[in-house]
mmCIF file of C-alpha atoms in Angstrom:
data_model
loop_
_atom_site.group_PDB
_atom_site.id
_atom_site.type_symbol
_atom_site.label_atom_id
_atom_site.label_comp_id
_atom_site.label_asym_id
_atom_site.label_seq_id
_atom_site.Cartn_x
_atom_site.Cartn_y
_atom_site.Cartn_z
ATOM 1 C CA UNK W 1 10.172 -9.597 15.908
ATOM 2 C CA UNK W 2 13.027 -6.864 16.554
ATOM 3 C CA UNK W 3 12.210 -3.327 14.943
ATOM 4 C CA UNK W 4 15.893 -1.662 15.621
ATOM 5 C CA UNK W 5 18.728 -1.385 13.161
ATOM 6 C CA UNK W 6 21.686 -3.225 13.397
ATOM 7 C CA UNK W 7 24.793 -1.264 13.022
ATOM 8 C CA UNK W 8 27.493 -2.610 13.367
ATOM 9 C CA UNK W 9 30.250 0.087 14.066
ATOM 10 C CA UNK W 10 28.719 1.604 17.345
ATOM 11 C CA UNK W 11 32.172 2.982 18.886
ATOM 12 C CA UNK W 12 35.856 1.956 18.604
ATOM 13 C CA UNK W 13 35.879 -0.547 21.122
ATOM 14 C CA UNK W 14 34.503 -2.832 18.299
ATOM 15 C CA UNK W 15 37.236 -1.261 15.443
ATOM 16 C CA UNK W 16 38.761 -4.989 15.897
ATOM 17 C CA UNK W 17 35.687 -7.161 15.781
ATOM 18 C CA UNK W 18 34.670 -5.164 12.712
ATOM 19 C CA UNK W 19 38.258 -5.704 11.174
ATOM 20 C CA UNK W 20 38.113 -9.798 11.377
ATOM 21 C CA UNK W 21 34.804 -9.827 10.388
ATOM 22 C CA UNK W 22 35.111 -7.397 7.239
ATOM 23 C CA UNK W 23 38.656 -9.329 5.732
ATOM 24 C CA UNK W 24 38.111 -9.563 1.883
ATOM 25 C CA UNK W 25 35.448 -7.088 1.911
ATOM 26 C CA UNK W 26 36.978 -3.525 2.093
ATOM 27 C CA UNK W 27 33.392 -1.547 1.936
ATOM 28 C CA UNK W 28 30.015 -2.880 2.744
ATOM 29 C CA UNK W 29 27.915 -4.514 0.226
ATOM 30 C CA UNK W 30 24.728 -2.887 -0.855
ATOM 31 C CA UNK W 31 21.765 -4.607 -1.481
ATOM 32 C CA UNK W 32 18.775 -2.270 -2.966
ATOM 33 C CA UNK W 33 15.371 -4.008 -2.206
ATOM 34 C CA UNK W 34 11.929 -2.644 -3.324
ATOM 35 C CA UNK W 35 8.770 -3.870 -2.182
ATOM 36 C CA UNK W 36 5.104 -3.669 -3.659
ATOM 37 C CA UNK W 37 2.031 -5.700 -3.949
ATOM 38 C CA UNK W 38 2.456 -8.870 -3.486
ATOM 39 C CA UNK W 39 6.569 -9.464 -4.331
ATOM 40 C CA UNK W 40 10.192 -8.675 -2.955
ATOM 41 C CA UNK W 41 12.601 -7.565 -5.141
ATOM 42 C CA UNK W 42 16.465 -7.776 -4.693
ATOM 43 C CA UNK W 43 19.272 -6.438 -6.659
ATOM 44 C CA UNK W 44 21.232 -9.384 -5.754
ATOM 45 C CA UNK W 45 20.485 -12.798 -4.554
ATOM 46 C CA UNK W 46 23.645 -14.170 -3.213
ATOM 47 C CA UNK W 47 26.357 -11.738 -1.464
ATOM 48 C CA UNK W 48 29.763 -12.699 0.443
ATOM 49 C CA UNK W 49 29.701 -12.719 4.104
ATOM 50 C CA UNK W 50 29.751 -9.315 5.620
ATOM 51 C CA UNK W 51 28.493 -6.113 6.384
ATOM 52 C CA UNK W 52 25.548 -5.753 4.340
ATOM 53 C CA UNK W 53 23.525 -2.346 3.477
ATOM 54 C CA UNK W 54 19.249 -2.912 2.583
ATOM 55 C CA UNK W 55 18.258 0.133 0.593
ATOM 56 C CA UNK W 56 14.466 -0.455 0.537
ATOM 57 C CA UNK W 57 12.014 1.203 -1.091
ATOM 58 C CA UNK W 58 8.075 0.713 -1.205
ATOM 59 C CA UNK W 59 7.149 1.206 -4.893
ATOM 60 C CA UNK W 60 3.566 0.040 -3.924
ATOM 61 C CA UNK W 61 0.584 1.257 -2.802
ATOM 62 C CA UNK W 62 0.488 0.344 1.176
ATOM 63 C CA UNK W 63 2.289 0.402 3.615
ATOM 64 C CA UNK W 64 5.292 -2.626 3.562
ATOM 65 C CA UNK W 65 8.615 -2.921 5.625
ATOM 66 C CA UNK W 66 11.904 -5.455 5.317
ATOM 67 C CA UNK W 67 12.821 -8.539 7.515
ATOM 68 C CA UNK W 68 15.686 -10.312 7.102
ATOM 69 C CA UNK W 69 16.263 -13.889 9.364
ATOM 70 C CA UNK W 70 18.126 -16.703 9.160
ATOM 71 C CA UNK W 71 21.595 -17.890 10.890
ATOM 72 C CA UNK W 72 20.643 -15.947 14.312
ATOM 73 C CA UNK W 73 19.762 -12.913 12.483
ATOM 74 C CA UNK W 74 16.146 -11.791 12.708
ATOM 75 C CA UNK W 75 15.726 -7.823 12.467
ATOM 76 C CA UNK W 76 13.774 -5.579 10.061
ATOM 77 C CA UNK W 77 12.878 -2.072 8.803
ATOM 78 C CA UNK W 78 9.930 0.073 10.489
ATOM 79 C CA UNK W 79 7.098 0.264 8.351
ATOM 80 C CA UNK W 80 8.002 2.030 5.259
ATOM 81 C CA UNK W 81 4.667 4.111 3.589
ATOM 82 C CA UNK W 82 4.111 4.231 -0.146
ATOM 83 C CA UNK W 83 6.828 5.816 -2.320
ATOM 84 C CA UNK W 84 9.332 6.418 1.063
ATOM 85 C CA UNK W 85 12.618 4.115 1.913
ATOM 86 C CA UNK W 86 14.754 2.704 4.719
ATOM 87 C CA UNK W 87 17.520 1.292 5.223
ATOM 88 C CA UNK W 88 18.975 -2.084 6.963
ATOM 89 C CA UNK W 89 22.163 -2.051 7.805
ATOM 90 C CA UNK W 90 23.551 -6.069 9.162
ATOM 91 C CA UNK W 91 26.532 -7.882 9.037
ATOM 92 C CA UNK W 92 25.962 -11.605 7.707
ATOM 93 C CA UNK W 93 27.594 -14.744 8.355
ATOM 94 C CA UNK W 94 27.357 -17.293 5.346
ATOM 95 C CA UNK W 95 24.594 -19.379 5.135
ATOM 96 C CA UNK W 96 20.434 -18.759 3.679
ATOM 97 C CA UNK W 97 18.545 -15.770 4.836
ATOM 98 C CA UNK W 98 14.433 -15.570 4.534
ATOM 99 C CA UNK W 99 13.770 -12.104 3.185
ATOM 100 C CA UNK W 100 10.016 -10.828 3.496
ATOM 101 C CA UNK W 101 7.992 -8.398 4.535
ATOM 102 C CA UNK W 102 6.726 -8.529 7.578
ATOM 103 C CA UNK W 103 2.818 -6.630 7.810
ATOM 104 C CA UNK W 104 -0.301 -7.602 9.153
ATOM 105 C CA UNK W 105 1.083 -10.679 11.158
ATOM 106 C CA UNK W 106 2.942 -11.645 8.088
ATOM 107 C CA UNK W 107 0.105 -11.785 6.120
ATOM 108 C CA UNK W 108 1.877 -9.968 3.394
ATOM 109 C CA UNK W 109 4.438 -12.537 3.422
ATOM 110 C CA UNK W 110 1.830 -15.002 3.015
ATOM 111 C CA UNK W 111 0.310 -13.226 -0.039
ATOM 112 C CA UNK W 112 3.936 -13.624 -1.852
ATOM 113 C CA UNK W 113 6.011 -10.533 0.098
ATOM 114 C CA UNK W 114 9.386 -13.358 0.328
ATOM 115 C CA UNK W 115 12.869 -14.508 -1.079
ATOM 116 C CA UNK W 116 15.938 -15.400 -0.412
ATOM 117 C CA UNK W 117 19.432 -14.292 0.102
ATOM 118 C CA UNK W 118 22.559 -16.252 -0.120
ATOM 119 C CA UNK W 119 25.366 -15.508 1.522
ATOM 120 C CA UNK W 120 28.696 -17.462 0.711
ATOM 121 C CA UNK W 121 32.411 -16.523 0.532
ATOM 122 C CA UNK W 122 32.317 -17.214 -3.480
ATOM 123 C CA UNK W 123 29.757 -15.361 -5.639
ATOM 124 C CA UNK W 124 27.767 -17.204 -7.765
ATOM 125 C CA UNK W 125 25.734 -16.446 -11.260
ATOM 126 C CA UNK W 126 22.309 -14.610 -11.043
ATOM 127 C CA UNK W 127 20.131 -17.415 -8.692
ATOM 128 C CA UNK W 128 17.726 -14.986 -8.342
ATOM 129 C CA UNK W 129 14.447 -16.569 -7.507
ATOM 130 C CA UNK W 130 10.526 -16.060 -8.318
ATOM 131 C CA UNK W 131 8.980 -13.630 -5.457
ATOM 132 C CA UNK W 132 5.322 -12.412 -5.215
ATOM 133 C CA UNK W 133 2.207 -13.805 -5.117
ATOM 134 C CA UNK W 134 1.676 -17.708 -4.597
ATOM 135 C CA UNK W 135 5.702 -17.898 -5.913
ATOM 136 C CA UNK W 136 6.507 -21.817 -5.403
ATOM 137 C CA UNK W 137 10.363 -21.528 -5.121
ATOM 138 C CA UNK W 138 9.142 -21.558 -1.192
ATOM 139 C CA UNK W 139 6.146 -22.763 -1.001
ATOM 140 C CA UNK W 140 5.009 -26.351 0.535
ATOM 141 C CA UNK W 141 1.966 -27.707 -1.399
ATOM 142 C CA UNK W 142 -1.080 -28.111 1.026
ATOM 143 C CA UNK W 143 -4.579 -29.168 1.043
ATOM 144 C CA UNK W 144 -7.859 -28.277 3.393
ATOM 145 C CA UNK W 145 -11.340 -30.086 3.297
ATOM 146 C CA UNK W 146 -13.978 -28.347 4.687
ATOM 147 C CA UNK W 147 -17.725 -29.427 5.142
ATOM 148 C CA UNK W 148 -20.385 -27.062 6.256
ATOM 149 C CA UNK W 149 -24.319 -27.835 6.054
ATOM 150 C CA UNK W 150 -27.660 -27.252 8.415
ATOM 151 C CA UNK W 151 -28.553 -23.814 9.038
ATOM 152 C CA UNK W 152 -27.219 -20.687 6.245
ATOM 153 C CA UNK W 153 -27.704 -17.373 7.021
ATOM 154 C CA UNK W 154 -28.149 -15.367 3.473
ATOM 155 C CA UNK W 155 -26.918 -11.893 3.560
ATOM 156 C CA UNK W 156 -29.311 -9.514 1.904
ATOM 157 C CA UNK W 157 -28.547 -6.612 0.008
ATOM 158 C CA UNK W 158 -28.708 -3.146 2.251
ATOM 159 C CA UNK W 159 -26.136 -1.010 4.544
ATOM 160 C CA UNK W 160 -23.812 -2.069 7.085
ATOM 161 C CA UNK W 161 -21.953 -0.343 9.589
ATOM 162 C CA UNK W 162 -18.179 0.605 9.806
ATOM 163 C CA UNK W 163 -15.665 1.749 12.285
ATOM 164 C CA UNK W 164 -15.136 5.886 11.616
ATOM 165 C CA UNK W 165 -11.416 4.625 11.592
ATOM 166 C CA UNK W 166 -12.236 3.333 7.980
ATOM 167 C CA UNK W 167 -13.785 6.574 6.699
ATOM 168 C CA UNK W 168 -10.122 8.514 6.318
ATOM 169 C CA UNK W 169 -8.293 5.169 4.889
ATOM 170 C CA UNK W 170 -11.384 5.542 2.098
ATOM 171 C CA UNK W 171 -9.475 8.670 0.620
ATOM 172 C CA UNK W 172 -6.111 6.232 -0.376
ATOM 173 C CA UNK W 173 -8.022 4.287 -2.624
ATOM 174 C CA UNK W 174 -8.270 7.049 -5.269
ATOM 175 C CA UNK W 175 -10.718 6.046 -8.425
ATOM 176 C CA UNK W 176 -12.010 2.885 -6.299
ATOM 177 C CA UNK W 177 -12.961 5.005 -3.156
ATOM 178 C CA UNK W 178 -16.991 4.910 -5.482
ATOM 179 C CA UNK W 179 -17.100 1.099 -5.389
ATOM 180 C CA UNK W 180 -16.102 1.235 -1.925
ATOM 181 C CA UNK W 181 -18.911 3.382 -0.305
ATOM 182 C CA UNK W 182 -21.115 1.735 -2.336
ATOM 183 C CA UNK W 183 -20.990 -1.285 -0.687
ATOM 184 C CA UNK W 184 -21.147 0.643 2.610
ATOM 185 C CA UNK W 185 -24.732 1.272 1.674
ATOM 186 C CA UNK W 186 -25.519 -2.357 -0.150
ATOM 187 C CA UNK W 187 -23.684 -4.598 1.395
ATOM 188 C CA UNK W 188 -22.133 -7.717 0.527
ATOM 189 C CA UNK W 189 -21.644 -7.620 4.464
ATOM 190 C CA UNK W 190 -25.142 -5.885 5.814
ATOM 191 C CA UNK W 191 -26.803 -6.794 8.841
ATOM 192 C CA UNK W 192 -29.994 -7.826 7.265
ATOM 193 C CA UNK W 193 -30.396 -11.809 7.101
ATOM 194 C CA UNK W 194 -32.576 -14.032 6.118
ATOM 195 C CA UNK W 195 -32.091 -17.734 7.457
ATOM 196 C CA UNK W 196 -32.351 -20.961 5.298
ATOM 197 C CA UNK W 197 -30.220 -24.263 5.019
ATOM 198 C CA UNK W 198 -27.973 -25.674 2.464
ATOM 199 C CA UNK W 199 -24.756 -27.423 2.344
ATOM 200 C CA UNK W 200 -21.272 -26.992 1.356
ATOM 201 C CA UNK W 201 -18.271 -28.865 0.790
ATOM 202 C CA UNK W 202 -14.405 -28.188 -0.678
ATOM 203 C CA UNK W 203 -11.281 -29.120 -0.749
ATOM 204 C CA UNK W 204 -8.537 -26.843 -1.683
ATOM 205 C CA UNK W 205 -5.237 -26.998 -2.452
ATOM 206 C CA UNK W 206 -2.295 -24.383 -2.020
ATOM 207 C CA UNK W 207 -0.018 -25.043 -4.376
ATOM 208 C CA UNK W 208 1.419 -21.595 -5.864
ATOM 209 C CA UNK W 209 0.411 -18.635 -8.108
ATOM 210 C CA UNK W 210 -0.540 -21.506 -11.299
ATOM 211 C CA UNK W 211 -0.839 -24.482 -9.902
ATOM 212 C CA UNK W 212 -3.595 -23.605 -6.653
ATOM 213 C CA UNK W 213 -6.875 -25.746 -7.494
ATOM 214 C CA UNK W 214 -10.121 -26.530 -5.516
ATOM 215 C CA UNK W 215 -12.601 -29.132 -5.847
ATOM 216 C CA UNK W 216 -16.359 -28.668 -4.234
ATOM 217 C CA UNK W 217 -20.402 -28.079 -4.359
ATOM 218 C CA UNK W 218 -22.381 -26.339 -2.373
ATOM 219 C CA UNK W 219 -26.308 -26.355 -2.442
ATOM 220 C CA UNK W 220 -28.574 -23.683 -0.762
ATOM 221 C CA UNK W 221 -31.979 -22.318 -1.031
ATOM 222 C CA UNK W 222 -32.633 -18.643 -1.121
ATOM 223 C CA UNK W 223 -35.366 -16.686 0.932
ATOM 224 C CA UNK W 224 -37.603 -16.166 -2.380
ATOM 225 C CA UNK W 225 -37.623 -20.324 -2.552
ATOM 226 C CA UNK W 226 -35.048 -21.088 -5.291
ATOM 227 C CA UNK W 227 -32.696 -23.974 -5.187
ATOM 228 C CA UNK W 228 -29.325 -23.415 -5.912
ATOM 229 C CA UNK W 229 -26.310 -24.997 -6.703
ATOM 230 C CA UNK W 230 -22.651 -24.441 -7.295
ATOM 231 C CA UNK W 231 -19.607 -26.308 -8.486
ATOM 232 C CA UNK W 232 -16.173 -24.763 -8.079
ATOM 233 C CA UNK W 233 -13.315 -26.576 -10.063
ATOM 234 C CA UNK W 234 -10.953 -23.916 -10.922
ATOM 235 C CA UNK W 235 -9.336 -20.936 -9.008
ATOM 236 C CA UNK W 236 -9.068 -17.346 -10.426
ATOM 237 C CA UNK W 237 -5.725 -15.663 -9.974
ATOM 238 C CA UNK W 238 -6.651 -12.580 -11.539
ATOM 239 C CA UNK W 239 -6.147 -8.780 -9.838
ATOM 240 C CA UNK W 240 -9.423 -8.130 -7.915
ATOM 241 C CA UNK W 241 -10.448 -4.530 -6.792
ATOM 242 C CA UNK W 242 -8.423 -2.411 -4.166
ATOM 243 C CA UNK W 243 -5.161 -4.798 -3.997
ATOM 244 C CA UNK W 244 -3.207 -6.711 -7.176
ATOM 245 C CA UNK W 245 -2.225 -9.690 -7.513
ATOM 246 C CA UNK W 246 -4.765 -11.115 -4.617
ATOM 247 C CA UNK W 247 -6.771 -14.400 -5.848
ATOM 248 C CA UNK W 248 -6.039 -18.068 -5.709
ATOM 249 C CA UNK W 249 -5.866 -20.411 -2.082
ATOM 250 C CA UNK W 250 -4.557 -18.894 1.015
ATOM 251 C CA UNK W 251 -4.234 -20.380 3.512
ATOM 252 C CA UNK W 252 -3.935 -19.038 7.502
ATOM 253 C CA UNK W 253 -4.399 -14.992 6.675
ATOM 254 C CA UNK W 254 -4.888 -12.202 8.657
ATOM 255 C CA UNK W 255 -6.581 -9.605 6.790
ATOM 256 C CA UNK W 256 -9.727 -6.912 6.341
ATOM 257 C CA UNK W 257 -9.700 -4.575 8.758
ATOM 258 C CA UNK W 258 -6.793 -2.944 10.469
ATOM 259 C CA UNK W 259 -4.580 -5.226 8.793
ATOM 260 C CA UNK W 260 -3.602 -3.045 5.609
ATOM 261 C CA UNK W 261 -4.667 -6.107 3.380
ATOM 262 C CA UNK W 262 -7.782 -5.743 1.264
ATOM 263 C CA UNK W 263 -10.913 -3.401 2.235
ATOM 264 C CA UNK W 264 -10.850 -1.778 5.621
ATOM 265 C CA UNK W 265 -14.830 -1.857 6.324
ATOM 266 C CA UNK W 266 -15.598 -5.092 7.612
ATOM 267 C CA UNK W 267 -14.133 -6.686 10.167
ATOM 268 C CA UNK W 268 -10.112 -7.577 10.871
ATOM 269 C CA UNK W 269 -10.282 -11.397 10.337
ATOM 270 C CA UNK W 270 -8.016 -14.408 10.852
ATOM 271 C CA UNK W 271 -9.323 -16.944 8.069
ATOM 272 C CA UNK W 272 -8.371 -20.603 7.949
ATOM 273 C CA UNK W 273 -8.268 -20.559 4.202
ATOM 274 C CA UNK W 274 -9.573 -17.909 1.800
ATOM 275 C CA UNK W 275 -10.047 -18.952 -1.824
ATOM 276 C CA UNK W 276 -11.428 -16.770 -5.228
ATOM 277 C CA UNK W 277 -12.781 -19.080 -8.207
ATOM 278 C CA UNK W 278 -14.887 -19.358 -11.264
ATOM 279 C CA UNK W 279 -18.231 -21.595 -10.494
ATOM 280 C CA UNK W 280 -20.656 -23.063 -12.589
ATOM 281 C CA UNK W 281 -24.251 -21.946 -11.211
ATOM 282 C CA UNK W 282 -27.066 -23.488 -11.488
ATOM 283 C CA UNK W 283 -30.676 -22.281 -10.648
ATOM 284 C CA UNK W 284 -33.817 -24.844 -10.649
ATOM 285 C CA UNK W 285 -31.832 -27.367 -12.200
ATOM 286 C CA UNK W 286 -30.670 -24.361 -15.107
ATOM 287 C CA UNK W 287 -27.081 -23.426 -15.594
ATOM 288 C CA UNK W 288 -27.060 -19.715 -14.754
ATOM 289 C CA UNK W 289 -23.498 -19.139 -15.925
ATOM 290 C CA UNK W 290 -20.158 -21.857 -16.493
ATOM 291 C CA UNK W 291 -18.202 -18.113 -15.201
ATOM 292 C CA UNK W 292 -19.849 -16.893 -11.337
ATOM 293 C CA UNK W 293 -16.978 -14.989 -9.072
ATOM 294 C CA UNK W 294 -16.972 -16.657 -6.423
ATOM 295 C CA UNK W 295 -14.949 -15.703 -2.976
ATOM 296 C CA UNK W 296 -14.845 -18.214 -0.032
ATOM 297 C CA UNK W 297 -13.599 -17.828 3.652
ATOM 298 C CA UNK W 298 -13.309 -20.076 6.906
ATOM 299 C CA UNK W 299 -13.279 -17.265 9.266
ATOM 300 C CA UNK W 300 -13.187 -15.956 12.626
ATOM 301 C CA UNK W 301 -16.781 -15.076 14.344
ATOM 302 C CA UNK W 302 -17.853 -11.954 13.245
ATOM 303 C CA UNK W 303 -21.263 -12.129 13.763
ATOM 304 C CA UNK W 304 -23.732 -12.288 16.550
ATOM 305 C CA UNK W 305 -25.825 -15.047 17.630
ATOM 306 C CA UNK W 306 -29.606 -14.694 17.260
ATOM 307 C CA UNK W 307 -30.341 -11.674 14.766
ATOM 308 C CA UNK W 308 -26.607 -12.605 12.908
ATOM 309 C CA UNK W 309 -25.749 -8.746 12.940
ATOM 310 C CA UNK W 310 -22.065 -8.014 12.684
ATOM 311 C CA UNK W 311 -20.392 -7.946 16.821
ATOM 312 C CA UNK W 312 -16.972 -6.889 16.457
ATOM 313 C CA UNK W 313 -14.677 -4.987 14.713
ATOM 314 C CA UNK W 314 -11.548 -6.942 15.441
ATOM 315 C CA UNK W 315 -12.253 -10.389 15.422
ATOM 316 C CA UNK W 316 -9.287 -11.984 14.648
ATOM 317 C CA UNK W 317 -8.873 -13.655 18.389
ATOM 318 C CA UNK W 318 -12.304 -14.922 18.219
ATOM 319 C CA UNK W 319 -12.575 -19.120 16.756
ATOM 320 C CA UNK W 320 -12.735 -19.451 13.409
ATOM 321 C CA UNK W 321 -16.079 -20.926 13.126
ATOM 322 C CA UNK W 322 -17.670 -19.060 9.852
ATOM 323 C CA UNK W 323 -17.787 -20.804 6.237
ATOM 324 C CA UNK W 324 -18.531 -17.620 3.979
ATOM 325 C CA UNK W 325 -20.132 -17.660 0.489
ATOM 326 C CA UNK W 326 -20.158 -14.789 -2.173
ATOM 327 C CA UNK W 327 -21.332 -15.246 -5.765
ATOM 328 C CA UNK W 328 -21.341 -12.268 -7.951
ATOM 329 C CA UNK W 329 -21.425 -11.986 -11.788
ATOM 330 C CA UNK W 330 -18.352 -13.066 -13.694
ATOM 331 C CA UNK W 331 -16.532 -10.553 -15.618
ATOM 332 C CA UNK W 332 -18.010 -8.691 -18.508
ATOM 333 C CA UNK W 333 -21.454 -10.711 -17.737
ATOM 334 C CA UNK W 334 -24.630 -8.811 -17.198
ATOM 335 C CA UNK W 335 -25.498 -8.306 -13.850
ATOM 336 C CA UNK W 336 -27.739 -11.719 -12.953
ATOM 337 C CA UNK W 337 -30.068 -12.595 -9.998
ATOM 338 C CA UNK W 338 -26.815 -13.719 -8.203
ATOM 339 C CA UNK W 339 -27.636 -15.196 -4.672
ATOM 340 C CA UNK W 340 -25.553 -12.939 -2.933
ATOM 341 C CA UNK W 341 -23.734 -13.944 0.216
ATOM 342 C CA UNK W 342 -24.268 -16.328 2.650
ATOM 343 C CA UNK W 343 -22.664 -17.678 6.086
ATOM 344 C CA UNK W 344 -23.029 -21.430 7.045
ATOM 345 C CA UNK W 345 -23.457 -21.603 10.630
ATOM 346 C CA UNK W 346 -22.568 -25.119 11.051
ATOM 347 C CA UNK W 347 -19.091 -26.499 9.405
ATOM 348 C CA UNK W 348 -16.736 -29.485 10.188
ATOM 349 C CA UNK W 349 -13.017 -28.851 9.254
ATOM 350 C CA UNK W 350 -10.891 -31.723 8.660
ATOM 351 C CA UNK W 351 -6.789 -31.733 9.773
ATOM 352 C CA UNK W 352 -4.801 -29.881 6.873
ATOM 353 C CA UNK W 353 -2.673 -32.247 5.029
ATOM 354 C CA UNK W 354 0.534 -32.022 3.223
ATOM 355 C CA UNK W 355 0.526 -33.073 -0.323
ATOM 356 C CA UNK W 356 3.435 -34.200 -2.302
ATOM 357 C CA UNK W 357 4.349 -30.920 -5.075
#
């Protein structure tokens, strides 16, 4: 991906190119874009062919930038930081341009950061369509099936380590910076294990912000003996902590870490699919709760073989070959004897398959 500007009136040599191309359209058109967690917004959706002028602004709280491709055009902003703007300056033949942001290997894209511009000689009414989130205007349906069983490592409560690169990103989170370094010294992602078995199987479907489902069980036992089980048959699309507008199926994402989505202190990941749902939990046969929190990812190795203690800090080039587990209260419940977290060592992933929408 190109990060230079295109402009096109560079010297006078081009004074004639620019005056073919810019017939009917005596000044360039201006487009304002701004850009926040996890949506594009344009002032216009459809423009004439053209010079066109991106005003973008991040109105968010990370760091975002602009890329515009389509009909041989494929250029886009440097990264712009919170509450500062760019702009993009290209001239457009007619035709449909992918508009998106273009952080953390397109992972923000992935999370919703995308739309569309039109660009035709006649303008049309407002077309404008959905961006952010899981918006389906552009999004192919998909499903994943995943099996994991045999060995589970359960993560215990206690402290983990982090790079000193995370400590200074701590300050941006304001209010949440608490909940953060408390997990720093309780986990969910310390380096003391406990091994046991269990199994665990899903599928899950990507569908959009409303319409994402998943279907699965998993059954473990925990080190004090207890038998548990789990059945997930409904995603949660609510806001969780330190980013909005993250729950639901993703699938392919590159985040944690370095990556400017989610928490910086564990590991930069690459994650076949990540998924958040409610879960019905049962203990020794009891329901627990019809409302557990429940966050799954097929990741990339993070951990070391043997004691299971956490090996890299970038692991997103290693093969994705971790199923990951966490069950924590649901909202407004008292806090429970939730299992905790747990990795199964062992997993089978099937082919992903398109589904019709």
């Amino acid at each position: 991906m190109l990060r230079t500007l295109a402009v096109p009136f560079r010297n006078l040599t081009n004074a004639g190119f620019v005056a073919i191309t810019l017939a009917g359209q005596p000044h360039p058109l201006a487009v304002t874009a701004k850009l926040s967690e996890w949506k594009v917004q344009l002032s216009e959706h459809r423009v004439a062919p053209g010079v066109v002028i991106f005003t973008v602004t991040n109105v968010g709280s990370i760091p975002h930038a602009l890329e515009v491709e389509g009909q041989g055009v494929e250029q886009e902003t440097d990264v712009i930081q919170p509450g500062a703007s760019a702009t993009l300056t290209l001239t457009l033949t007619p035709g449909t341009y992918d508009v998106y942001c273009p952080v953390g290997e397109d992972s923000h894209k992935k999370l919703g950061m995308q739309t569309r511009l039109t660009v035709a000689a006649e303008r049309a009414g407002n077309d404008a369509m959905s961006s952010g989130y899981g918006g389906t205007a552009m999004h192919e349906a998909q499903a994943i099936k995943v099996t994991g069983g045999g060995p589970v490592i359960q993560i215990l409560p206690g402290p983990f380590p982090f790079p000193d690169s995370a400590a200074p990103i701590l300050q941006a989170f304001g209010a949440e910076r608490e909940g953060l370094e408390s997990q720093v010294k309780n986990g969910p992602y310390s380096n003391i294990v406990a091994p046991t078995s269990g199994t665990f199987t899903f599928i899950a479907w990507d569908k959009g912000t409303v319409r994402d489902s998943v279907d699965g069980v998993a059954e473990f036992a925990t080190q004090d003996g207890a038998r548990w089980k789990l059945v997930l048959d409904r995603v949660q699309t609510r806001d969780v902590p330190h980013h909005p507008r993250f729950g639901g199926v993703i699938f392919g994402l590159y985040y944690h870490g370095i990556t400017q989505v989610h928490t910086p202190l564990v590991p930069t990941i690459n994650s076949a699919v990540a998924l958040w749902a409610f879960g019905h939990l049962y203990k020794n046969d009891v329901l627990v709760t019809d409302t557990a929190m429940v966050h799954v990812m097929l990741l990339s190795h993070t951990r070391r073989d043997g004691d299971f203690t956490i090996a890299c800090w970038d692991c997103s080039k290693n093969k994705i070959d971790e199923l990951q587990l966490q069950i924590l209260p649901g909202p407004g419940e008292p806090k429970f004897d939730a299992p905790g977290g747990f990795l199964f060592v062992n997993w089978e992933q099937s082919h992903s398959r398109k589904l019709a929408s």
